[in-house]
Amino acid sequence: MALASGVRFAERALLRPWALLRGTTLGRTEPAAGGGGDGARRFGSQRVLVEPDAASGVAVMKLRNPPVNALSLELLTELVISLEKLENDKTFRGVILTSDCPRVFCAGLDLTEICGRNPAHCAEYWKAMQELWLRTYLSSLVLVAAINGACPAGGCIIALSCDCRVLADNPKYRIGLNETLLGIIAPFWLKDTYVNTIGHRASEQALQLGSLFPPAEALQVGLVDQVVPEDQVQSTALSEMARWLAVPDHARQLTKNMMRKATADRLLRQRDADTQNFVSFVCRDSIQKSLQAYLEKLRQRKG
Ligand SMILES: CCCCCCCC/C=C\CC(=O)SCCNC(=O)CCNC(=O)[C@H](O)C(C)(C)COP(=O)(O)OP(=O)(O)OC[C@H]1O[C@@H](n2cnc3c(N)ncnc32)[C@H](O)[C@@H]1OP(=O)(O)O
């Protein structure tokens, strides 16, 4: 079976995410606002809030790492663990990924995790990033991104690894891979994901230019599937989810695996080399200088 062997292959190569935990508080369970039975109980961690609905088999997973949901090592780890928990619970067939932070879906890599850090830390961090992508890209669950804020770079990686993307219609909520503007390069597996989504020519152009697309352009290029008023993002994501869940799981999962396995396998085969490339690249003095300058610019932009 293509799916079983693909998933086993992926699982063998995956990290043990709990080994990455640093000061996280996982496994908390609390009643959702409005109460209810088990199906309405929230769980999650400090930086990931999960609102499961057992009746529909759909959970809403909210990133909450204020102010901008930068992908810290802790957030990456908690996302992987929360997803794994839902993946292993047969009650759930779909997850809606969204942000609990106003105006930002996810600001991408936490630049403080790779600025002024030693190579060992950068390697640990990059492995966690690969892990999240592999888990989401190969997930047997239906993943719908409800993009309720800005979605650059690493934020776009998360959205691209979902099955479907709904973006709020706000010109400030731009989405895309702007790596080149920071003086860095999207890794091959991210480039492949972009090409799989919007095609070769559009990716070539967007990647080189570091384009961040406002909603109408993101829709036109095929980066998102729907653009809707901000107050309809969640309901539209739920309608999309219903459409995907109307398909028998085994047929949809096998098809998803058939479409995605080659792209994921390429990273799985070269994971260590990809980590080494990342570390030697970001630890260069010149790259450190441009990342520092970018971070400084972000900090000064404030107020
Ligand atoms: C072989 C070679 C391999 C090379 C591999 C490269 C890997 C490539 C993969 C991914 C790349 C990335 O993800 S790099 C990160 C790219 N992200 C961005 O460019 C987004 C930057 N942020 C913004 O544009 C804005 O913050 C925002 C639009 C997301 C939100 O704007 P808003 O006005 O609401 O908030 P502020 O800008 O005031 O920010 C608040 C606060 O957060 C800090 N911040 C923002 N983004 C980041 C970040 N990515 N990492 C760390 N910190 C971030 C910002 O500095 C402010 O901090 P202070 O409150 O301290 O001032």
Coordinates of N, CA and C in Angstrom, one line a residue, residues 33-263:
A33 N -14.9 27.7 26.2 CA -15.9 28.7 26.6 C -17.2 28.2 26.2
G34 N -18.2 28.3 27.1 CA -19.5 27.8 26.8 C -19.7 26.3 27.3
G35 N -18.7 25.7 27.8 CA -18.8 24.4 28.4 C -19.1 23.3 27.4
G36 N -19.7 22.2 27.8 CA -20.1 21.1 26.9 C -19.4 19.9 27.4
G37 N -19.7 18.8 26.6 CA -19.1 17.5 26.9 C -17.7 17.4 26.5
D38 N -17.2 16.1 26.4 CA -15.8 15.9 26.0 C -15.5 16.5 24.6
G39 N -16.5 16.5 23.7 CA -16.3 17.0 22.4 C -16.0 18.5 22.4
A40 N -16.3 19.2 23.5 CA -16.1 20.6 23.5 C -14.9 21.0 24.4
R41 N -14.1 20.0 24.8 CA -13.0 20.3 25.7 C -11.8 20.7 24.9
R42 N -11.2 21.8 25.3 CA -10.0 22.3 24.6 C -8.8 21.6 25.2
F43 N -7.8 21.4 24.4 CA -6.5 21.0 24.9 C -5.4 21.7 24.1
G44 N -4.2 21.4 24.5 CA -3.1 22.0 23.8 C -2.0 22.4 24.7
S45 N -1.3 23.5 24.4 CA -0.1 23.8 25.1 C -0.1 25.3 25.2
Q46 N 1.1 25.8 25.7 CA 1.2 27.2 25.9 C 1.0 28.0 24.6
R47 N 1.5 27.5 23.5 CA 1.5 28.2 22.2 C 0.6 27.7 21.1
V48 N -0.1 26.6 21.5 CA -1.0 26.0 20.5 C -2.3 25.7 21.2
L49 N -3.4 26.3 20.8 CA -4.6 26.0 21.4 C -5.4 25.1 20.5
V50 N -5.9 24.0 21.0 CA -6.7 23.1 20.2 C -8.1 23.0 20.7
E51 N -9.1 23.3 19.7 CA -10.5 23.3 20.1 C -11.1 22.1 19.3
P52 N -11.2 21.0 19.9 CA -11.7 19.8 19.2 C -13.3 19.7 19.2
D53 N -13.8 19.3 18.1 CA -15.3 19.0 18.0 C -15.4 17.6 17.6
A54 N -15.6 16.7 18.6 CA -15.7 15.3 18.3 C -16.8 14.9 17.4
A55 N -17.9 15.7 17.5 CA -19.1 15.4 16.8 C -18.8 15.5 15.2
S56 N -18.1 16.5 14.9 CA -17.8 16.7 13.4 C -16.5 16.1 13.0
G57 N -15.7 15.7 14.0 CA -14.4 15.1 13.7 C -13.4 16.2 13.3
V58 N -13.7 17.4 13.6 CA -12.8 18.5 13.1 C -12.3 19.3 14.4
A59 N -11.0 19.6 14.4 CA -10.4 20.4 15.4 C -9.9 21.7 14.9
V60 N -10.0 22.7 15.6 CA -9.4 24.0 15.2 C -8.1 24.2 16.0
M61 N -7.0 24.4 15.3 CA -5.7 24.5 16.0 C -5.3 26.0 15.8
K62 N -5.1 26.7 17.0 CA -4.7 28.1 16.9 C -3.3 28.3 17.3
L63 N -2.6 29.0 16.5 CA -1.2 29.4 16.9 C -1.3 30.6 17.8
R64 N -0.7 30.5 19.0 CA -0.7 31.7 19.9 C 0.6 32.0 20.5
N65 N 1.5 32.5 19.7 CA 2.8 32.9 20.2 C 3.0 34.4 19.9
P66 N 2.4 35.2 20.7 CA 2.4 36.7 20.4 C 3.8 37.2 20.5
P67 N 4.1 38.3 19.7 CA 3.1 39.1 19.1 C 2.7 38.7 17.6
V68 N 3.6 37.9 17.0 CA 3.5 37.6 15.6 C 3.5 36.1 15.2
N69 N 3.4 35.2 16.2 CA 3.5 33.8 15.9 C 4.8 33.4 15.2
A70 N 5.9 34.1 15.6 CA 7.2 33.7 15.0 C 7.4 32.2 15.4
L71 N 8.0 31.4 14.4 CA 8.1 30.0 14.7 C 9.4 29.7 15.5
S72 N 9.2 29.9 16.8 CA 10.2 29.6 17.8 C 10.4 28.0 17.8
L73 N 11.5 27.6 18.4 CA 11.6 26.1 18.5 C 10.5 25.5 19.4
E74 N 10.1 26.3 20.4 CA 9.0 25.8 21.2 C 7.7 25.7 20.4
L75 N 7.4 26.7 19.6 CA 6.1 26.7 18.8 C 6.2 25.5 17.8
L76 N 7.3 25.4 17.2 CA 7.4 24.3 16.2 C 7.1 22.9 16.9
T77 N 7.8 22.7 18.0 CA 7.6 21.5 18.8 C 6.2 21.2 19.2
E78 N 5.6 22.3 19.7 CA 4.2 22.1 20.2 C 3.2 21.9 19.1
L79 N 3.5 22.5 17.9 CA 2.6 22.2 16.7 C 2.7 20.8 16.3
V80 N 4.0 20.2 16.3 CA 4.1 18.8 15.9 C 3.4 17.9 16.9
I81 N 3.6 18.2 18.1 CA 3.0 17.3 19.1 C 1.4 17.4 19.1
S82 N 0.9 18.6 18.9 CA -0.6 18.7 18.9 C -1.1 18.0 17.7
L83 N -0.4 18.1 16.6 CA -0.9 17.5 15.3 C -0.8 16.0 15.5
E84 N 0.3 15.5 16.1 CA 0.4 14.1 16.3 C -0.7 13.5 17.1
K85 N -1.0 14.3 18.2 CA -2.1 13.9 19.1 C -3.4 13.7 18.3
L86 N -3.7 14.6 17.4 CA -5.0 14.5 16.7 C -4.9 13.4 15.6
E87 N -3.7 13.3 15.0 CA -3.5 12.2 14.0 C -3.7 10.9 14.6
N88 N -3.3 10.7 15.9 CA -3.4 9.4 16.5 C -4.8 9.1 17.1
D89 N -5.7 10.1 17.1 CA -7.0 10.0 17.6 C -8.0 9.8 16.5
K90 N -8.5 8.6 16.4 CA -9.4 8.2 15.2 C -10.7 9.1 15.2
T91 N -11.0 9.8 16.3 CA -12.1 10.7 16.2 C -12.0 11.8 15.2
F92 N -10.7 12.2 14.9 CA -10.5 13.4 14.1 C -10.1 13.1 12.7
R93 N -10.8 13.8 11.8 CA -10.5 13.6 10.3 C -10.0 14.9 9.7
G94 N -10.1 16.0 10.4 CA -9.7 17.3 9.8 C -9.3 18.3 10.8
V95 N -8.4 19.2 10.4 CA -7.9 20.2 11.3 C -7.9 21.6 10.6
I96 N -8.4 22.6 11.2 CA -8.3 23.9 10.7 C -7.2 24.7 11.4
L97 N -6.2 25.1 10.7 CA -5.1 25.8 11.3 C -5.3 27.3 11.1
T98 N -5.2 28.0 12.2 CA -5.5 29.5 12.2 C -4.6 30.2 13.3
S99 N -4.8 31.5 13.4 CA -4.0 32.2 14.3 C -4.8 32.8 15.4
D100 N -4.3 32.8 16.6 CA -4.9 33.4 17.8 C -4.4 34.9 18.0
C101 N -3.4 35.3 17.1 CA -2.8 36.6 17.3 C -3.4 37.5 16.2
P102 N -3.9 38.7 16.7 CA -4.5 39.6 15.7 C -3.6 40.0 14.6
R103 N -4.1 40.0 13.4 CA -3.5 40.6 12.2 C -2.3 39.8 11.6
V104 N -1.9 38.7 12.3 CA -0.8 37.9 11.8 C -1.1 36.4 11.9
F105 N -1.0 35.8 10.7 CA -1.2 34.3 10.8 C 0.1 33.7 11.3
C106 N 1.2 34.0 10.7 CA 2.5 33.6 11.2 C 3.6 34.4 10.5
A107 N 4.6 34.9 11.3 CA 5.6 35.8 10.7 C 6.8 34.9 10.2
G108 N 6.7 33.6 10.2 CA 7.8 32.8 9.6 C 8.8 32.4 10.7
L109 N 10.0 32.1 10.2 CA 11.0 31.6 11.2 C 11.2 32.7 12.2
D110 N 11.4 32.3 13.4 CA 11.8 33.2 14.5 C 13.3 33.6 14.3
L111 N 13.5 34.8 13.8 CA 14.8 35.1 13.4 C 15.8 35.1 14.6
T112 N 15.2 35.3 15.8 CA 16.1 35.2 17.0 C 16.7 33.8 17.2
E113 N 16.1 32.8 16.6 CA 16.5 31.4 16.7 C 17.8 31.2 15.8
I114 N 18.0 32.1 14.9 CA 19.1 31.8 14.0 C 20.1 33.0 13.9
C115 N 19.8 34.1 14.7 CA 20.7 35.2 14.7 C 21.6 35.1 16.0
G116 N 22.9 35.1 15.8 CA 23.8 35.0 16.9 C 23.8 33.7 17.7
R117 N 23.3 32.7 17.1 CA 23.2 31.4 17.7 C 24.3 30.5 17.2
N118 N 24.7 29.4 18.0 CA 25.7 28.5 17.6 C 25.2 27.5 16.6
P119 N 26.1 26.9 15.8 CA 25.7 25.9 14.8 C 24.8 24.8 15.3
A120 N 25.1 24.3 16.5 CA 24.3 23.2 17.1 C 22.8 23.7 17.3
H121 N 22.6 24.9 17.7 CA 21.3 25.4 17.9 C 20.6 25.5 16.6
C122 N 21.3 26.1 15.6 CA 20.7 26.3 14.3 C 20.3 25.0 13.7
A123 N 21.1 23.9 13.9 CA 20.8 22.6 13.4 C 19.5 22.0 14.1
E124 N 19.5 22.2 15.4 CA 18.3 21.7 16.1 C 17.0 22.4 15.6
Y125 N 17.2 23.7 15.4 CA 16.0 24.5 15.0 C 15.6 24.1 13.6
W126 N 16.5 23.9 12.7 CA 16.2 23.6 11.3 C 15.5 22.2 11.2
K127 N 16.0 21.2 12.1 CA 15.4 19.9 12.1 C 13.9 20.0 12.5
A128 N 13.7 20.9 13.5 CA 12.3 21.1 13.9 C 11.4 21.6 12.8
M129 N 12.0 22.5 12.0 CA 11.3 23.1 10.9 C 11.0 22.0 9.8
Q130 N 12.0 21.2 9.5 CA 11.8 20.1 8.6 C 10.6 19.2 9.1
E131 N 10.7 18.9 10.4 CA 9.8 18.0 11.0 C 8.3 18.5 10.9
L132 N 8.1 19.8 11.1 CA 6.8 20.3 11.0 C 6.3 20.2 9.6
W133 N 7.2 20.6 8.6 CA 6.7 20.5 7.2 C 6.4 19.1 6.9
L134 N 7.2 18.1 7.3 CA 7.0 16.7 6.9 C 5.6 16.2 7.5
R135 N 5.4 16.6 8.8 CA 4.2 16.2 9.5 C 3.0 16.7 8.8
T136 N 3.0 18.0 8.5 CA 1.8 18.7 7.9 C 1.7 18.2 6.4
Y137 N 2.8 18.2 5.7 CA 2.6 17.9 4.3 C 2.1 16.5 4.0
L138 N 2.5 15.5 4.9 CA 2.1 14.1 4.8 C 1.0 13.7 5.7
S139 N 0.4 14.7 6.3 CA -0.7 14.4 7.3 C -1.8 13.6 6.6
S140 N -2.3 12.6 7.3 CA -3.5 11.9 6.8 C -4.8 12.6 7.0
L141 N -4.7 13.6 7.9 CA -5.9 14.5 8.1 C -6.1 15.5 7.0
V142 N -7.3 16.0 6.9 CA -7.5 17.1 6.0 C -7.1 18.4 6.7
L143 N -6.2 19.1 6.2 CA -5.7 20.4 6.8 C -6.2 21.6 6.0
V144 N -6.9 22.4 6.6 CA -7.4 23.7 6.0 C -6.7 24.9 6.7
A145 N -6.1 25.7 6.0 CA -5.5 26.9 6.6 C -6.5 28.1 6.5
A146 N -6.9 28.6 7.7 CA -7.8 29.7 7.7 C -6.8 30.9 8.0
I147 N -6.4 31.6 7.0 CA -5.3 32.6 7.1 C -5.9 34.0 7.4
N148 N -5.8 34.3 8.7 CA -6.5 35.5 9.2 C -5.4 36.6 9.6
G149 N -4.4 36.7 8.8 CA -3.4 37.7 9.0 C -2.2 37.5 8.0
A150 N -1.2 38.3 8.2 CA 0.0 38.3 7.3 C 0.6 36.9 7.4
C151 N 1.1 36.5 6.2 CA 1.6 35.1 6.1 C 2.8 35.0 5.3
P152 N 3.9 35.6 5.7 CA 5.2 35.6 5.0 C 6.0 34.3 5.3
A153 N 6.8 34.0 4.3 CA 7.9 33.0 4.5 C 7.5 31.7 5.2
G154 N 8.0 31.5 6.4 CA 7.7 30.3 7.1 C 6.2 30.1 7.4
G155 N 5.5 31.3 7.5 CA 4.0 31.2 7.6 C 3.4 30.6 6.4
C156 N 3.9 31.0 5.2 CA 3.5 30.5 4.0 C 3.8 29.0 3.8
I157 N 4.9 28.6 4.4 CA 5.3 27.2 4.4 C 4.2 26.4 5.0
I158 N 3.8 26.8 6.2 CA 2.7 26.1 6.9 C 1.4 26.1 6.1
A159 N 1.1 27.2 5.5 CA -0.2 27.3 4.7 C -0.1 26.4 3.5
L160 N 1.1 26.4 2.8 CA 1.3 25.6 1.6 C 1.2 24.1 1.9
S161 N 1.6 23.7 3.1 CA 1.5 22.2 3.4 C 0.1 21.8 3.7
C162 N -0.8 22.7 3.9 CA -2.2 22.3 4.1 C -2.8 21.9 2.7
D163 N -4.1 21.3 2.8 CA -4.7 20.9 1.6 C -5.5 22.0 0.9
C164 N -5.8 23.0 1.7 CA -6.6 24.1 1.1 C -6.4 25.4 2.0
R165 N -6.4 26.5 1.3 CA -6.1 27.8 2.0 C -7.2 28.8 1.7
V166 N -7.7 29.4 2.8 CA -8.7 30.5 2.8 C -8.1 31.7 3.4
L167 N -8.1 32.8 2.6 CA -7.4 34.0 3.1 C -8.4 35.1 3.3
A168 N -8.2 35.9 4.4 CA -9.0 37.0 4.7 C -8.7 38.1 3.8
D169 N -9.7 38.8 3.3 CA -9.5 39.9 2.3 C -9.1 41.2 3.0
N170 N -7.8 41.3 3.2 CA -7.3 42.5 3.8 C -6.0 42.8 3.1
P171 N -5.8 44.0 2.5 CA -4.6 44.2 1.8 C -3.3 44.1 2.6
K172 N -3.4 44.1 3.9 CA -2.2 44.0 4.8 C -1.8 42.5 4.9
Y173 N -2.8 41.6 4.6 CA -2.5 40.2 4.8 C -1.8 39.6 3.6
R174 N -0.6 39.9 3.4 CA 0.1 39.4 2.2 C 0.7 38.0 2.5
I175 N 0.8 37.2 1.5 CA 1.3 35.8 1.6 C 2.4 35.6 0.5
G176 N 3.4 34.8 0.9 CA 4.4 34.5 -0.1 C 5.7 34.1 0.5
L177 N 6.7 33.8 -0.3 CA 8.0 33.5 0.1 C 9.0 34.6 -0.2
N178 N 9.3 35.4 0.9 CA 10.0 36.6 0.7 C 11.5 36.4 1.1
E179 N 12.0 35.2 1.1 CA 13.3 34.9 1.6 C 14.4 35.7 1.0
T180 N 14.3 35.9 -0.4 CA 15.4 36.6 -1.0 C 15.6 38.0 -0.5
L181 N 14.5 38.6 -0.1 CA 14.6 40.0 0.4 C 15.3 40.1 1.8
L182 N 15.5 38.9 2.4 CA 16.2 38.9 3.7 C 17.7 38.4 3.4
G183 N 18.0 38.1 2.1 CA 19.3 37.6 1.7 C 19.5 36.2 1.9
I184 N 18.3 35.4 2.1 CA 18.4 34.0 2.3 C 17.7 33.3 1.1
I185 N 17.8 32.0 1.1 CA 17.2 31.2 0.0 C 16.3 30.2 0.5
A186 N 15.1 30.0 -0.2 CA 14.2 29.0 0.2 C 14.9 27.6 -0.1
P187 N 14.8 26.7 0.8 CA 15.4 25.3 0.6 C 14.6 24.6 -0.6
F188 N 15.2 23.6 -1.1 CA 14.6 22.9 -2.3 C 13.2 22.4 -2.0
W189 N 13.0 21.9 -0.8 CA 11.7 21.3 -0.6 C 10.6 22.3 -0.4
L190 N 11.0 23.5 -0.1 CA 10.0 24.6 -0.1 C 9.8 25.1 -1.5
K191 N 10.8 25.2 -2.3 CA 10.7 25.5 -3.7 C 9.8 24.5 -4.4
D192 N 10.0 23.2 -4.1 CA 9.2 22.2 -4.7 C 7.7 22.3 -4.3
T193 N 7.5 22.7 -3.0 CA 6.1 22.8 -2.6 C 5.4 24.0 -3.3
Y194 N 6.2 25.1 -3.5 CA 5.7 26.3 -4.2 C 5.3 25.9 -5.7
V195 N 6.3 25.2 -6.3 CA 6.1 24.8 -7.7 C 4.8 23.9 -7.8
N196 N 4.7 23.0 -6.8 CA 3.5 22.1 -6.8 C 2.2 22.8 -6.7
T197 N 2.3 24.0 -6.1 CA 1.1 24.8 -5.8 C 0.8 25.8 -7.0
I198 N 1.8 26.5 -7.4 CA 1.5 27.6 -8.3 C 2.2 27.4 -9.7
G199 N 2.9 26.4 -9.9 CA 3.6 26.1 -11.1 C 5.0 26.7 -11.2
H200 N 5.7 26.3 -12.2 CA 7.1 26.6 -12.3 C 7.4 28.0 -12.6
R201 N 6.8 28.6 -13.6 CA 7.1 30.0 -14.0 C 6.7 31.0 -12.9
A202 N 5.5 30.8 -12.4 CA 5.1 31.7 -11.3 C 6.0 31.6 -10.1
S203 N 6.5 30.4 -9.8 CA 7.4 30.2 -8.6 C 8.7 30.8 -8.9
E204 N 9.2 30.6 -10.1 CA 10.5 31.2 -10.5 C 10.5 32.7 -10.3
Q205 N 9.5 33.3 -10.8 CA 9.3 34.8 -10.6 C 9.2 35.2 -9.2
A206 N 8.2 34.6 -8.5 CA 7.9 35.0 -7.1 C 9.0 34.7 -6.2
L207 N 9.7 33.6 -6.4 CA 10.9 33.3 -5.5 C 12.0 34.2 -5.6
Q208 N 12.4 34.5 -6.9 CA 13.5 35.4 -7.1 C 13.1 36.8 -6.6
L209 N 11.9 37.3 -6.8 CA 11.5 38.6 -6.4 C 11.2 38.7 -4.9
G210 N 11.0 37.6 -4.3 CA 10.6 37.6 -2.9 C 9.2 38.1 -2.8
S211 N 8.3 37.8 -3.7 CA 7.0 38.5 -3.8 C 6.1 38.1 -2.6
L212 N 5.5 39.1 -2.0 CA 4.4 38.9 -1.0 C 3.1 39.3 -1.7
F213 N 2.2 38.4 -1.9 CA 1.0 38.7 -2.7 C -0.2 39.2 -1.8
P214 N -0.8 40.3 -2.2 CA -2.0 40.7 -1.5 C -3.1 39.7 -1.9
P215 N -4.2 39.7 -1.2 CA -5.2 38.6 -1.4 C -5.7 38.4 -2.8
A216 N -6.0 39.5 -3.6 CA -6.6 39.2 -4.9 C -5.5 38.6 -5.8
E217 N -4.2 39.0 -5.7 CA -3.2 38.4 -6.5 C -2.8 37.0 -6.0
A218 N -2.9 36.8 -4.7 CA -2.7 35.4 -4.2 C -3.7 34.4 -4.8
L219 N -4.9 34.9 -4.9 CA -6.0 34.1 -5.5 C -5.7 33.8 -7.0
Q220 N -5.4 34.9 -7.6 CA -5.1 34.8 -9.1 C -4.0 33.8 -9.4
V221 N -2.9 33.9 -8.6 CA -1.8 33.0 -8.9 C -2.0 31.6 -8.4
G222 N -3.0 31.4 -7.6 CA -3.4 30.0 -7.1 C -2.7 29.7 -5.8
L223 N -2.2 30.7 -5.1 CA -1.5 30.5 -3.8 C -2.6 30.2 -2.7
V224 N -3.8 30.8 -2.9 CA -4.9 30.5 -2.0 C -6.1 30.1 -2.8
D225 N -7.0 29.4 -2.2 CA -8.2 28.8 -2.9 C -9.4 29.7 -2.8
Q226 N -9.4 30.5 -1.7 CA -10.6 31.4 -1.5 C -10.1 32.7 -0.8
V227 N -10.7 33.8 -1.2 CA -10.5 35.1 -0.5 C -11.8 35.5 0.0
V228 N -12.0 35.7 1.3 CA -13.3 36.1 1.8 C -13.2 37.2 2.8
P229 N -14.3 37.9 3.1 CA -14.2 38.9 4.1 C -13.7 38.3 5.5
E230 N -13.0 39.2 6.2 CA -12.4 38.6 7.4 C -13.3 37.9 8.3
D231 N -14.5 38.4 8.5 CA -15.4 37.7 9.5 C -16.0 36.4 8.9
Q232 N -15.6 36.0 7.7 CA -16.1 34.8 7.1 C -15.0 33.7 6.9
V233 N -13.8 34.0 7.4 CA -12.7 33.1 7.2 C -13.0 31.7 7.8
Q234 N -13.4 31.8 9.1 CA -13.6 30.6 9.8 C -14.8 29.7 9.2
S235 N -15.9 30.4 8.9 CA -17.0 29.7 8.4 C -16.7 29.1 7.0
T236 N -16.0 29.8 6.2 CA -15.6 29.3 4.9 C -14.6 28.1 5.0
A237 N -13.7 28.2 6.0 CA -12.8 27.1 6.2 C -13.6 25.9 6.6
L238 N -14.6 26.1 7.4 CA -15.5 24.9 7.8 C -16.2 24.3 6.6
S239 N -16.7 25.2 5.7 CA -17.4 24.7 4.5 C -16.4 24.0 3.6
E240 N -15.2 24.5 3.5 CA -14.2 23.8 2.7 C -13.9 22.4 3.3
M241 N -13.8 22.4 4.6 CA -13.5 21.2 5.3 C -14.6 20.1 5.0
A242 N -15.9 20.6 5.0 CA -17.0 19.7 4.8 C -16.9 19.1 3.4
R243 N -16.4 19.9 2.4 CA -16.3 19.4 1.1 C -15.2 18.3 1.0
W244 N -14.1 18.6 1.7 CA -13.0 17.6 1.6 C -13.4 16.3 2.4
L245 N -14.1 16.5 3.5 CA -14.5 15.3 4.3 C -15.6 14.5 3.7
A246 N -16.2 15.0 2.7 CA -17.3 14.3 2.0 C -16.7 13.1 1.2
V247 N -15.4 13.2 1.0 CA -14.7 12.1 0.2 C -14.3 11.0 1.1
P248 N -14.5 9.7 0.8 CA -14.0 8.7 1.7 C -12.5 8.8 2.0
D249 N -12.2 8.7 3.3 CA -10.9 8.9 3.8 C -9.8 8.2 3.1
H250 N -10.0 6.8 2.9 CA -8.9 6.0 2.3 C -8.6 6.5 0.9
A251 N -9.6 6.8 0.1 CA -9.3 7.2 -1.3 C -8.6 8.6 -1.3
R252 N -9.1 9.5 -0.4 CA -8.5 10.8 -0.4 C -7.0 10.7 0.1
Q253 N -6.8 9.9 1.2 CA -5.5 9.8 1.8 C -4.5 9.2 0.8
L254 N -4.9 8.1 0.1 CA -4.0 7.5 -0.8 C -3.7 8.4 -2.0
T255 N -4.7 9.2 -2.4 CA -4.5 10.2 -3.5 C -3.5 11.3 -3.0
K256 N -3.7 11.8 -1.8 CA -2.8 12.8 -1.2 C -1.4 12.3 -1.2
N257 N -1.3 11.1 -0.7 CA 0.1 10.5 -0.6 C 0.7 10.3 -2.0
M258 N -0.1 9.9 -3.0 CA 0.4 9.7 -4.3 C 0.9 11.1 -4.9
M259 N 0.2 12.2 -4.6 CA 0.6 13.5 -5.1 C 1.8 14.0 -4.4
R260 N 2.0 13.7 -3.1 CA 3.0 14.4 -2.3 C 4.2 13.6 -1.9
K261 N 4.1 12.3 -2.0 CA 5.2 11.4 -1.5 C 6.6 11.8 -2.1
A262 N 6.6 11.9 -3.4 CA 7.9 12.2 -4.1 C 8.6 13.4 -3.5
T263 N 7.8 14.5 -3.3 CA 8.4 15.7 -2.8 C 8.9 15.5 -1.4

